[in-house]
mmCIF file of C-alpha atoms and ligand atoms in Angstrom:
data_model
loop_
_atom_site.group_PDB
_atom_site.id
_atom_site.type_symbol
_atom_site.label_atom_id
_atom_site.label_comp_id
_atom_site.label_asym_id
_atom_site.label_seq_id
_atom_site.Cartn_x
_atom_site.Cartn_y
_atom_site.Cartn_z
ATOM 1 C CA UNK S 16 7.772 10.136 2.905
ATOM 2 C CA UNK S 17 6.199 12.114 6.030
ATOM 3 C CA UNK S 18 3.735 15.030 5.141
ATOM 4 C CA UNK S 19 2.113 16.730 8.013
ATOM 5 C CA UNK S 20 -1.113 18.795 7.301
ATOM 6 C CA UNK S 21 -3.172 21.584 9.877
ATOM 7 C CA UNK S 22 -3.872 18.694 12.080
ATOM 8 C CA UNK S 23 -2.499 15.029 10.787
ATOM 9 C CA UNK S 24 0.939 13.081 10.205
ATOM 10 C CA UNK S 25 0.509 11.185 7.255
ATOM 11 C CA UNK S 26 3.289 8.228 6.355
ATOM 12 C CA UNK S 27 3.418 7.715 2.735
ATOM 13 C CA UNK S 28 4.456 4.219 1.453
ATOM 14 C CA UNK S 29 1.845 4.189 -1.052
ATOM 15 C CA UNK S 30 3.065 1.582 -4.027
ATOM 16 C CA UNK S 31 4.587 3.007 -6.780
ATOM 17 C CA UNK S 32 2.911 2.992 -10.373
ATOM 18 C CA UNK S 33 5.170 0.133 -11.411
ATOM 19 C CA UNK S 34 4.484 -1.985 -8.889
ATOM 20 C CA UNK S 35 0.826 -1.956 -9.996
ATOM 21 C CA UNK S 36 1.721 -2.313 -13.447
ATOM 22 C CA UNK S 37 3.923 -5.377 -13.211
ATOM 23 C CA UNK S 38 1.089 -6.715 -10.641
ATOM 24 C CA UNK S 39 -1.610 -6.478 -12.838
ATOM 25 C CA UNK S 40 0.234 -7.662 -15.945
ATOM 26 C CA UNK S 41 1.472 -10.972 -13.810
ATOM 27 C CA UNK S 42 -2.309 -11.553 -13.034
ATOM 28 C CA UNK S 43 -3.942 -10.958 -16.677
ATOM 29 C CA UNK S 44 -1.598 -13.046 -18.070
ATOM 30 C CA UNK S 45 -1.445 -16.213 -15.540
ATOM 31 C CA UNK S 46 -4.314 -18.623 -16.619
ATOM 32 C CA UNK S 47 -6.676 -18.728 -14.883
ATOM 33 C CA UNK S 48 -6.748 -14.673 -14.873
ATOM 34 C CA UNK S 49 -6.685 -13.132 -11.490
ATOM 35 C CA UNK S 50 -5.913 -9.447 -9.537
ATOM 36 C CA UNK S 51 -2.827 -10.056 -7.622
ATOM 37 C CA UNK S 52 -4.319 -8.145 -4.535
ATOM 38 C CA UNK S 53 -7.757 -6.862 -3.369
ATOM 39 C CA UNK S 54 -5.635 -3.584 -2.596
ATOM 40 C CA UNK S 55 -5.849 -2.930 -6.127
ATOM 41 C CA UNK S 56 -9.771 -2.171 -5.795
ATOM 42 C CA UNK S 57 -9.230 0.720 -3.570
ATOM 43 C CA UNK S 58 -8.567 3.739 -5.788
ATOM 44 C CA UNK S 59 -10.633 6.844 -4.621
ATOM 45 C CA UNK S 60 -13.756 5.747 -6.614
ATOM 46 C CA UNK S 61 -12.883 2.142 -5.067
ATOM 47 C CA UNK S 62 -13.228 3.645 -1.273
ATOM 48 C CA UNK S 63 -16.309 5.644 -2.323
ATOM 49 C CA UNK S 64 -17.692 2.272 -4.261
ATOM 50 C CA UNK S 65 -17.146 0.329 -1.215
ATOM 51 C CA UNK S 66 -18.367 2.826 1.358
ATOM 52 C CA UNK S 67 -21.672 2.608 -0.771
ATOM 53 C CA UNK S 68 -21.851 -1.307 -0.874
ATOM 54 C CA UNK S 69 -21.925 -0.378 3.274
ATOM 55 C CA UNK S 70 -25.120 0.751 3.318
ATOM 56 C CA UNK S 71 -27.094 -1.423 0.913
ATOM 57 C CA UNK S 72 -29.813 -3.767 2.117
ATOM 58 C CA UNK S 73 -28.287 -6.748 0.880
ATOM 59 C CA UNK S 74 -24.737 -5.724 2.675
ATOM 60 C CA UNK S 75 -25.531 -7.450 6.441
ATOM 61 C CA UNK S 76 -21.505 -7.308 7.516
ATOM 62 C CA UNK S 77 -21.378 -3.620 8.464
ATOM 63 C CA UNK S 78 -24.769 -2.812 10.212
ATOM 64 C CA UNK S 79 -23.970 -6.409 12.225
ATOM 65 C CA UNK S 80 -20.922 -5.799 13.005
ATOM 66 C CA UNK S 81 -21.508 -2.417 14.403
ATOM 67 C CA UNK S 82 -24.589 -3.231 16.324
ATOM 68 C CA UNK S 83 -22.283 -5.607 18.070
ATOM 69 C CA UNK S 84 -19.777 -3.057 18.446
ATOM 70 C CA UNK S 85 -22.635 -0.543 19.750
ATOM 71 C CA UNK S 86 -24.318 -3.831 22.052
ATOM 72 C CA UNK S 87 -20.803 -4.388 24.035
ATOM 73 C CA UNK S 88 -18.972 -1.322 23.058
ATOM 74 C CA UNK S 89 -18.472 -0.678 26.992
ATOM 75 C CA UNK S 90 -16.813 -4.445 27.095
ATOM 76 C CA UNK S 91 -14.693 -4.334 24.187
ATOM 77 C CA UNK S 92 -13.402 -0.379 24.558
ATOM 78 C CA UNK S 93 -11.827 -1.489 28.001
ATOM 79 C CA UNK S 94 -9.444 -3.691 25.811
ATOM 80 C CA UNK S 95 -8.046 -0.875 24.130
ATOM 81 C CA UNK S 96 -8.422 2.567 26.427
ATOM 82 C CA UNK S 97 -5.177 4.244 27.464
ATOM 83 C CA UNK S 98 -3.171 1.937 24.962
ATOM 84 C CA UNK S 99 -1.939 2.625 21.108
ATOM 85 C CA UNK S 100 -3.840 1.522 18.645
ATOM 86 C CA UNK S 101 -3.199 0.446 15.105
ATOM 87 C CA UNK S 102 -6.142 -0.139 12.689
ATOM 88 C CA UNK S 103 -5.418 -1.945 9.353
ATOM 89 C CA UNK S 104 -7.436 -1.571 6.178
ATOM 90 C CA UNK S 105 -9.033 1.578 8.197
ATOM 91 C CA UNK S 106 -11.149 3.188 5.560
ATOM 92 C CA UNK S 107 -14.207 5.438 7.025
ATOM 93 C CA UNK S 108 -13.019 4.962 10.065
ATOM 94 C CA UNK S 109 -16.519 4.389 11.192
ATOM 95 C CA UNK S 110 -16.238 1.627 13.813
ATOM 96 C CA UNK S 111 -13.537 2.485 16.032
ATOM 97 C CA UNK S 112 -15.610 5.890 16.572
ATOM 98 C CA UNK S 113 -18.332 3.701 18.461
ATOM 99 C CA UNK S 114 -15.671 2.360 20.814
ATOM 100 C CA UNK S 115 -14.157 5.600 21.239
ATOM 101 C CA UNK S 116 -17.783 6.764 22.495
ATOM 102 C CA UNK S 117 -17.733 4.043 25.064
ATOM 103 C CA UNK S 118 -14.883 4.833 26.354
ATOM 104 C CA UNK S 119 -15.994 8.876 26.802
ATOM 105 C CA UNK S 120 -18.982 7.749 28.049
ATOM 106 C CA UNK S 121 -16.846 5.740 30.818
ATOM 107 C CA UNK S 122 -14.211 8.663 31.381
ATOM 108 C CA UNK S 123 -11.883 6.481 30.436
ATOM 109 C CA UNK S 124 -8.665 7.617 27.644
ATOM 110 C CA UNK S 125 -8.725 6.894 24.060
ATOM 111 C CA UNK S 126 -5.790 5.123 22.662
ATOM 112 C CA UNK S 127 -2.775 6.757 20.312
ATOM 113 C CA UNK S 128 -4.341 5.673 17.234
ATOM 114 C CA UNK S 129 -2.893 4.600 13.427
ATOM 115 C CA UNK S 130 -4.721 4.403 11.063
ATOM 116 C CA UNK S 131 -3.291 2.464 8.237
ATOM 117 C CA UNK S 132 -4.913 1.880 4.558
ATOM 118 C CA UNK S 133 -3.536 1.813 0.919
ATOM 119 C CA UNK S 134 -6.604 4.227 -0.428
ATOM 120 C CA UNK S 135 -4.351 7.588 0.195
ATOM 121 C CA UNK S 136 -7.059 10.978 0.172
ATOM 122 C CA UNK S 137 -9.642 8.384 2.175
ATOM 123 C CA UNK S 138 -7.565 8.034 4.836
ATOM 124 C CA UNK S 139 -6.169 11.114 5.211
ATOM 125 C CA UNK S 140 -10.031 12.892 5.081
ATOM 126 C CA UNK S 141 -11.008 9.896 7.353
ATOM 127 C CA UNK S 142 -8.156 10.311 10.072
ATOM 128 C CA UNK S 143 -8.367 14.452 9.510
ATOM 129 C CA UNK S 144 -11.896 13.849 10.445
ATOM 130 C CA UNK S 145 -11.518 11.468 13.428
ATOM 131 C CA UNK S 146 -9.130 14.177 14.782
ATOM 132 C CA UNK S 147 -11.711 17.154 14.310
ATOM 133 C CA UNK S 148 -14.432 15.120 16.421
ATOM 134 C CA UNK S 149 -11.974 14.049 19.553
ATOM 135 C CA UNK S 150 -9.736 16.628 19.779
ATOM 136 C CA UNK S 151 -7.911 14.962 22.469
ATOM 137 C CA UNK S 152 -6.919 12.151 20.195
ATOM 138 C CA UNK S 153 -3.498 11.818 19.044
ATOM 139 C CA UNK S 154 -4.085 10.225 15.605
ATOM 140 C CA UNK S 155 -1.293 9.375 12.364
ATOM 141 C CA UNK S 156 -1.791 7.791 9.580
ATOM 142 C CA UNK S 157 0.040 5.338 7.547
ATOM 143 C CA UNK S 158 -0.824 4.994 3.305
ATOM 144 C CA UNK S 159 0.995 1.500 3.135
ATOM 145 C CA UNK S 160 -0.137 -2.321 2.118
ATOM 146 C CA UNK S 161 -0.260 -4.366 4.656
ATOM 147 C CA UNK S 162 0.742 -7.256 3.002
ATOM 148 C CA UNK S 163 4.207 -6.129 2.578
ATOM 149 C CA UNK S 164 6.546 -5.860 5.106
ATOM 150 C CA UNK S 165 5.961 -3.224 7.127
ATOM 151 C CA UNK S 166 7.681 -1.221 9.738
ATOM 152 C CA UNK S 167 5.332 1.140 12.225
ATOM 153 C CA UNK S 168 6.161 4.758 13.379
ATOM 154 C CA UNK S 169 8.171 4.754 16.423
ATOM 155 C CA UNK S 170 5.141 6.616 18.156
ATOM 156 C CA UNK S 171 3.467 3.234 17.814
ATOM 157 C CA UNK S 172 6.724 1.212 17.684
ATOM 158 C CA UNK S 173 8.451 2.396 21.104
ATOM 159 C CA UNK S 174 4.837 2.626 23.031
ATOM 160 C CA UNK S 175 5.053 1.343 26.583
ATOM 161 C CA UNK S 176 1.437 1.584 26.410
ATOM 162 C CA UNK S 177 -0.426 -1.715 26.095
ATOM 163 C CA UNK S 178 -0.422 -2.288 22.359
ATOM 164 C CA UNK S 179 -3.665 -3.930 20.027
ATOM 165 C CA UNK S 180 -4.772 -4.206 16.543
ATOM 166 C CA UNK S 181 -8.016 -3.406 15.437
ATOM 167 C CA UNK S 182 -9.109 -5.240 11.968
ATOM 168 C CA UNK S 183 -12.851 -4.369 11.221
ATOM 169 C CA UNK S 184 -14.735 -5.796 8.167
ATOM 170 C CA UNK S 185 -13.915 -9.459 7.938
ATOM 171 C CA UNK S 186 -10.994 -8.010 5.205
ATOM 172 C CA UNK S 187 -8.777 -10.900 6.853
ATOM 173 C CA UNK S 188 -11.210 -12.789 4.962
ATOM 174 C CA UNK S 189 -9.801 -11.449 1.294
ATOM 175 C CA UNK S 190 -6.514 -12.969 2.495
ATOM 176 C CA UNK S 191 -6.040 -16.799 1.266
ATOM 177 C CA UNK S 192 -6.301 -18.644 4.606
ATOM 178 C CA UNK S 193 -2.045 -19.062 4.366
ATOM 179 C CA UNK S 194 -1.768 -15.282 3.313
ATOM 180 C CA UNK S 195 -3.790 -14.643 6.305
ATOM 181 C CA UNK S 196 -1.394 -16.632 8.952
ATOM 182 C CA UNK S 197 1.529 -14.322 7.496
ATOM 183 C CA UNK S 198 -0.332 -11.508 8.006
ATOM 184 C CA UNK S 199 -1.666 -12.542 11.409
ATOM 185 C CA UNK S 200 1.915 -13.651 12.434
ATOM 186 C CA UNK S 201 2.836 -9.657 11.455
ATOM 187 C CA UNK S 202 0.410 -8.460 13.126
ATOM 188 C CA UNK S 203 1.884 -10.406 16.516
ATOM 189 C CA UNK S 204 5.103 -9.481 16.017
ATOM 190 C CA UNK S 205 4.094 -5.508 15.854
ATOM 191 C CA UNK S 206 2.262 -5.441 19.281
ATOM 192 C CA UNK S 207 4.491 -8.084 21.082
ATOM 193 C CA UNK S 208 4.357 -10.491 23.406
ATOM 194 C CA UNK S 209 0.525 -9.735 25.358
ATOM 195 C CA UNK S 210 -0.666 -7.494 22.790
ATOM 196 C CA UNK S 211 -3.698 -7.495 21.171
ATOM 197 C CA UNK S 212 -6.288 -8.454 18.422
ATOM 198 C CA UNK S 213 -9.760 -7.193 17.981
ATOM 199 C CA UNK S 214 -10.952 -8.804 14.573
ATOM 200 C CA UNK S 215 -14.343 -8.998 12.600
ATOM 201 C CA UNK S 216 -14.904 -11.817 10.928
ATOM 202 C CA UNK S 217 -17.521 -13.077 9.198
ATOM 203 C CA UNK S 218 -19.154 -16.247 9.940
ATOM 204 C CA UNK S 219 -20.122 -19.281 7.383
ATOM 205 C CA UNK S 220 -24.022 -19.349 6.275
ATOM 206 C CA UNK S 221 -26.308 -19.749 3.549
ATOM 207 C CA UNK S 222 -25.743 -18.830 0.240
ATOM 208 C CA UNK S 223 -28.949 -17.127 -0.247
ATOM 209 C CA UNK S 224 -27.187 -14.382 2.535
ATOM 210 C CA UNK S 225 -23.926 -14.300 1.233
ATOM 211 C CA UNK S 226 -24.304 -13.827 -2.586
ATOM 212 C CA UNK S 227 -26.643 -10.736 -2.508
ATOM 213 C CA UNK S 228 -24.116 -9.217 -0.320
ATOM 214 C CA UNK S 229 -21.599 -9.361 -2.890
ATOM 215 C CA UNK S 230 -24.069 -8.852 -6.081
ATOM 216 C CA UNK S 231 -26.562 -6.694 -5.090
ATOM 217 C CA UNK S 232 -29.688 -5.241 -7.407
ATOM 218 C CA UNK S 233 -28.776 -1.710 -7.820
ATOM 219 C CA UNK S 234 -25.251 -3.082 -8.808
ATOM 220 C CA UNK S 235 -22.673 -1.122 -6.458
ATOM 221 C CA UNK S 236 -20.960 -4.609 -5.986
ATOM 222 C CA UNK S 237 -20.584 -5.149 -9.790
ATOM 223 C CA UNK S 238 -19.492 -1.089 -10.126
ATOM 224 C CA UNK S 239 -16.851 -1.645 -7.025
ATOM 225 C CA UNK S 240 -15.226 -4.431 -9.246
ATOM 226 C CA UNK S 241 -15.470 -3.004 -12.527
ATOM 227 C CA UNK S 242 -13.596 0.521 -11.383
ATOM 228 C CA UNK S 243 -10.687 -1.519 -11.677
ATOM 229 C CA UNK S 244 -11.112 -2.156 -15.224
ATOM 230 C CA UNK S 245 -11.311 1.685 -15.433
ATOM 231 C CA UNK S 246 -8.005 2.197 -12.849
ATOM 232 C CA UNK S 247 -6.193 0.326 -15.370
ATOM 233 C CA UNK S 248 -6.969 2.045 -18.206
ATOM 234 C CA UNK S 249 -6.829 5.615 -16.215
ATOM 235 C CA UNK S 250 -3.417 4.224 -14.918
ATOM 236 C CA UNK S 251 -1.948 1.958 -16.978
ATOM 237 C CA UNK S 252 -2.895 3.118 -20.457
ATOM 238 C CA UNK S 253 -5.354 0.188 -21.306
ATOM 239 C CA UNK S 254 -8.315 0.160 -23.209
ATOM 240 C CA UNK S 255 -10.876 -2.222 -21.021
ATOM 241 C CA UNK S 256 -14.550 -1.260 -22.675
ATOM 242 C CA UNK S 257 -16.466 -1.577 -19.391
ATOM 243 C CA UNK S 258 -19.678 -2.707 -21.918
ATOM 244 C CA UNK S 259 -17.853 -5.430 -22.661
ATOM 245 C CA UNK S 260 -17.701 -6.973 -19.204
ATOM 246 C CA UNK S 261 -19.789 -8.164 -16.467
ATOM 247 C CA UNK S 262 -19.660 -9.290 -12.874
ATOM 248 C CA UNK S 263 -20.548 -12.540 -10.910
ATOM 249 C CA UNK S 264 -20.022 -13.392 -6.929
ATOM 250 C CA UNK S 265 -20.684 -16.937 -6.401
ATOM 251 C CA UNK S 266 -20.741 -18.783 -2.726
ATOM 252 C CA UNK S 267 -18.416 -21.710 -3.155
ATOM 253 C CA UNK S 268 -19.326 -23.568 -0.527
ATOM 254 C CA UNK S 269 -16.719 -26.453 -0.535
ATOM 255 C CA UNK S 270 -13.655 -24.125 -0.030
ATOM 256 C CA UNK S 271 -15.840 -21.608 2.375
ATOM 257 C CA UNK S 272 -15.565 -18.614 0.419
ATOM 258 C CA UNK S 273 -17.064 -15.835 -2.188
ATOM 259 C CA UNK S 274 -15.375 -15.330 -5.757
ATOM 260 C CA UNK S 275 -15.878 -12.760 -7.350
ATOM 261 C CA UNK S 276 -15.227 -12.099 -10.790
ATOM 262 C CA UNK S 277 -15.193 -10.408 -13.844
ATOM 263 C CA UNK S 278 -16.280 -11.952 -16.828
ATOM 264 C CA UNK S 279 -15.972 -11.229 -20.609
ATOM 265 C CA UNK S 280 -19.133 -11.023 -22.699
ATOM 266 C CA UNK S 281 -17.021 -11.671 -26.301
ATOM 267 C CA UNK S 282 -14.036 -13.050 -27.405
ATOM 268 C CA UNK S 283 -11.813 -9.860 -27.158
ATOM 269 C CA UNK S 284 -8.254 -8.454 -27.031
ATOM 270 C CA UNK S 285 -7.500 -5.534 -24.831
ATOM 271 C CA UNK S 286 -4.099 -3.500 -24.703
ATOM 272 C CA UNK S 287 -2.596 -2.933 -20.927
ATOM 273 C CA UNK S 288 0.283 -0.662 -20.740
ATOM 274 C CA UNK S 289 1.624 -1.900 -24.289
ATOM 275 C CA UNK S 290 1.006 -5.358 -24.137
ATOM 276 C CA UNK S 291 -2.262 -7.156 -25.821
ATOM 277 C CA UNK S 292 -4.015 -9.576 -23.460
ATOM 278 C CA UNK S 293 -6.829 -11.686 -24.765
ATOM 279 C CA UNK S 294 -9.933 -12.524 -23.395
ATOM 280 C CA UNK S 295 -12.326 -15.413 -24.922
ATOM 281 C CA UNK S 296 -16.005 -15.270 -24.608
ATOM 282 C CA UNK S 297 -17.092 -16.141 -21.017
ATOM 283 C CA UNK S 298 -13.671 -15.867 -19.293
ATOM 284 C CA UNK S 299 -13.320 -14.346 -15.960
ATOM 285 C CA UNK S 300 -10.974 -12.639 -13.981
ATOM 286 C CA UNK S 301 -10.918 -13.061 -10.733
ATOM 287 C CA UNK S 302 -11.216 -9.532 -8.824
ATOM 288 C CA UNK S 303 -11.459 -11.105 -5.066
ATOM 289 C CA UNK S 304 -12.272 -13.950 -2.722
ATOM 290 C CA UNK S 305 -13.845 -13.140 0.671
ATOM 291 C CA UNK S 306 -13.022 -16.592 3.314
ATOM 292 C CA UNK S 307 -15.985 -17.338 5.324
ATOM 293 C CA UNK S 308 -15.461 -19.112 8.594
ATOM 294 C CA UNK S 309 -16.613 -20.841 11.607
ATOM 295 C CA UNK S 310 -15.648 -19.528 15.354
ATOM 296 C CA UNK S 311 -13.658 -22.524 15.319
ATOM 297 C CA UNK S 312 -12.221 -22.121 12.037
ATOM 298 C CA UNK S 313 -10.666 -18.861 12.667
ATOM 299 C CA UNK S 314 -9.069 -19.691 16.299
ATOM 300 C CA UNK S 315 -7.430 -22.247 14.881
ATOM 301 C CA UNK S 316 -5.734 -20.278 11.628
ATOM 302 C CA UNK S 317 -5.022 -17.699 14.429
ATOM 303 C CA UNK S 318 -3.664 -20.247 16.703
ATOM 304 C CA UNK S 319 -1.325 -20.921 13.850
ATOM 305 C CA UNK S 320 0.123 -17.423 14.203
ATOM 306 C CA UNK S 321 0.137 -17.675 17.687
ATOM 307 C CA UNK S 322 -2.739 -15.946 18.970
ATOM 308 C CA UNK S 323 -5.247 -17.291 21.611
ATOM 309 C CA UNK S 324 -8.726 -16.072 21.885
ATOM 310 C CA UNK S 325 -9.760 -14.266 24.694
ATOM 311 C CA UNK S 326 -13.264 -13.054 23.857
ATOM 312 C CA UNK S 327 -15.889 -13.880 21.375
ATOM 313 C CA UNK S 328 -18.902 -11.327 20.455
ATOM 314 C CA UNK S 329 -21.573 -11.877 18.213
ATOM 315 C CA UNK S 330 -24.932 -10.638 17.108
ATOM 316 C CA UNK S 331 -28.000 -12.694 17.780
ATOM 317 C CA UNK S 332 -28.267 -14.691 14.669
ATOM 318 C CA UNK S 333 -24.924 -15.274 14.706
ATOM 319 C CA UNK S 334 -23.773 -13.707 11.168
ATOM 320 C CA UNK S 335 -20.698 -12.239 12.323
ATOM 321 C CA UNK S 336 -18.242 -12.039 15.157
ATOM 322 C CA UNK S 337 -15.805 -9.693 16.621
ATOM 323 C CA UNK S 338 -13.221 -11.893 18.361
ATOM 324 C CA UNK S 339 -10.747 -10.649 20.998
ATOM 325 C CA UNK S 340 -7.363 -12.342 20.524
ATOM 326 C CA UNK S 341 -3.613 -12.331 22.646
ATOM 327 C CA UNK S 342 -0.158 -12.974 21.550
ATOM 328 C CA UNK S 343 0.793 -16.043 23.468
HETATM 329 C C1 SAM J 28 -13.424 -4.406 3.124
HETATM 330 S S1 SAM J 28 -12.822 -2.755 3.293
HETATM 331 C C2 SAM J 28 -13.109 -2.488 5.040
HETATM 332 C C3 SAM J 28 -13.069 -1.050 5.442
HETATM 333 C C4 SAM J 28 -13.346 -0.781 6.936
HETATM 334 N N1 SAM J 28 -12.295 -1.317 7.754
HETATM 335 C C5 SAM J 28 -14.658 -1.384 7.344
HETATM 336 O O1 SAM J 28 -14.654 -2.222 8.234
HETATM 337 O O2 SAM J 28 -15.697 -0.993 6.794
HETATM 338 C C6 SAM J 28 -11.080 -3.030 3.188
HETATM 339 C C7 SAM J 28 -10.216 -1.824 3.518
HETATM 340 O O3 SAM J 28 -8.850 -2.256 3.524
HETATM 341 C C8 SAM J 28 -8.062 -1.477 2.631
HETATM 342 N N2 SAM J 28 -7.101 -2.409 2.028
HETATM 343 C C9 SAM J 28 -7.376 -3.481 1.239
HETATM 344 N N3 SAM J 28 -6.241 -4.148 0.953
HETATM 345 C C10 SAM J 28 -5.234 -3.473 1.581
HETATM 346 C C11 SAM J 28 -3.826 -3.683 1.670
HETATM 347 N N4 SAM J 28 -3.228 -4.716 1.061
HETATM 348 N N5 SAM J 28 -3.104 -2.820 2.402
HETATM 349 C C12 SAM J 28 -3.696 -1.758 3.046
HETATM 350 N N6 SAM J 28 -5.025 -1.516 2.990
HETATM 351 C C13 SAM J 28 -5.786 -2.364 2.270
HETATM 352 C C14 SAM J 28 -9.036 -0.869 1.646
HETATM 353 O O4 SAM J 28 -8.565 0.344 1.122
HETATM 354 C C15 SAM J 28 -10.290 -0.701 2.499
HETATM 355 O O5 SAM J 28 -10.308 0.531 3.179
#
């Protein structure tokens, strides 16, 4: 479905309300528990949840990525000025604003831009918004998941104009590393032969770094992860007593990667969309993992999907890196 508001195209694939039902039963009943996709996190509250954990002390990935994005904005807006741009898992919106200042600042012309996301009303106020402050930007955006297959707008599609993806955040990294050569192998096939990549990802260090990121003291991180318990029963009828419940993010460091989870505080039976699903004391769910990985690491699962790296970028102590990758 296409709705076009005042200012914005909006392409509506959003997933229907089956489709997370029959998800989210298939996860609470495989053993051990899990939430078939991180998408699933990303209700309104979700994006408003997450856009909090941003700012928190504890939460180094978006301040470092953006300071690298601010230290060689100049560098890495050439990549993309004059071309079309699609950004996947686009949210605020924040960091492609700080390349689109370089490239003012240069005189040089911001890309067609898509932004793409499965949180519906935060995209469209985020892309309404990006249009209001550069007028001169021609912006759509697509309400889709990006793990499914996926077919862009032909104003993106049929682009002569050099084409490049833009995936902030180090989400590739709630992707299991073979999930993430599909999606990276999707991502190739959508810009083309010579298109290209600009990816955050977040780089492999101590625990004592990662897990506050992802459990923090006031507790956003443990709020982000519990919405879902109150999406489902919003959504899908249940009756999840949030009380009940806590969260845990643990670094483990053998398979490179945060898990977070949910975990029950009783032995307990809750009802999801007609069907009872038990819980014994001390079982989790798991909401999310987030892959970790060295600069190595990540050329080579993007290798696998046929990119090459062009550029690396990253901040001085080397938590995080923005890499700049082709389609060979
Ligand atoms: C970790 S946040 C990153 C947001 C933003 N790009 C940033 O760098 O701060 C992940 C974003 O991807 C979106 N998202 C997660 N899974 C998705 C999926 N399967 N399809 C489309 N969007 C997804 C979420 O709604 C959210 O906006």
């Amino acid at each position: 479905m296409i709705s076009v508001t005042a200012s914005l195209q909006l392409f509506d694939f959003h997933p229907a309300l089956e489709d997370f039902r029959a998800s989210v039963l298939q996860g609470l009943k495989q053993t051990p528990k899990r939430v078939s996709s991180a998408a699933w996190l990303y209700d309104q509250r979700g994006a408003e949840l997450f856009d909090a954990i941003t700012v928190l002390d504890e939460y180094y990935l978006t301040r470092t990525e953006m300071s690298i994005f601010r230290q060689y904005g100049a560098e890495i807006g050439d990549r993309i000025a004059g071309g079309a741009l699609v950004e996947f898992g686009s949210g605020s919106s924040k960091k492609i604003r700080i390349l689109f200042d370089a490239l003012k600042d240069k005189g040089k012309a911001l890309p067609v831009y898509v932004g793409l996301d499965i949180s519906k009303e935060h995209l469209q106020a985020s892309c309404e918004q990006l249009q209001g402050d550069y007028p001169e930007l021609e912006a759509i955006a697509i309400c889709a998941d990006y793990t499914q297959p996926l077919e862009l707008p032909d104003v993106f599609r049929l682009q002569t104009r050099p084409k490049t993806a833009f995936f902030p955040g180090s989400t590739i990294g709630n992707l299991e590393p073979d999930r993430a050569v599909d999606f990276l192998s999707t991502v190739a096939s959508l810009v083309g032969q010579g298109g290209g990549l600009l990816i955050g990802v977040d780089l492999k260090k101590d625990k004592s770094i990662l897990e506050p990121a992802y459990d923090d003291a006031q507790g956003t991180s443990a709020a982000f992860a519990l919405n879902l318990l109150a999406r489902i029963n919003r959504e899908l009828e249940a009756d999840f007593n949030l009380d009940q419940f806590r969260y845990e993010a643990i670094y483990n460091e053998t398979a490179g990667r945060i898990e977070m989870y949910i975990v029950s505080l009783i032995d307990q039976v809750v009802m999801v969309a007609g069907e009872a699903i038990a819980f014994a004391a001390g079982e989790r769910l798991l909401t999310e993992h987030s892959y970790k990985y060295t600069p190595a690491e990540f050329r080579g699962l993007a290798g696998q999907a046929s990119w090459e790296a062009r550029s690396i970028w990253t901040d001085a102590e080397a938590q995080f890196m923005v890499m700049d990758l082709v389609v060979v």
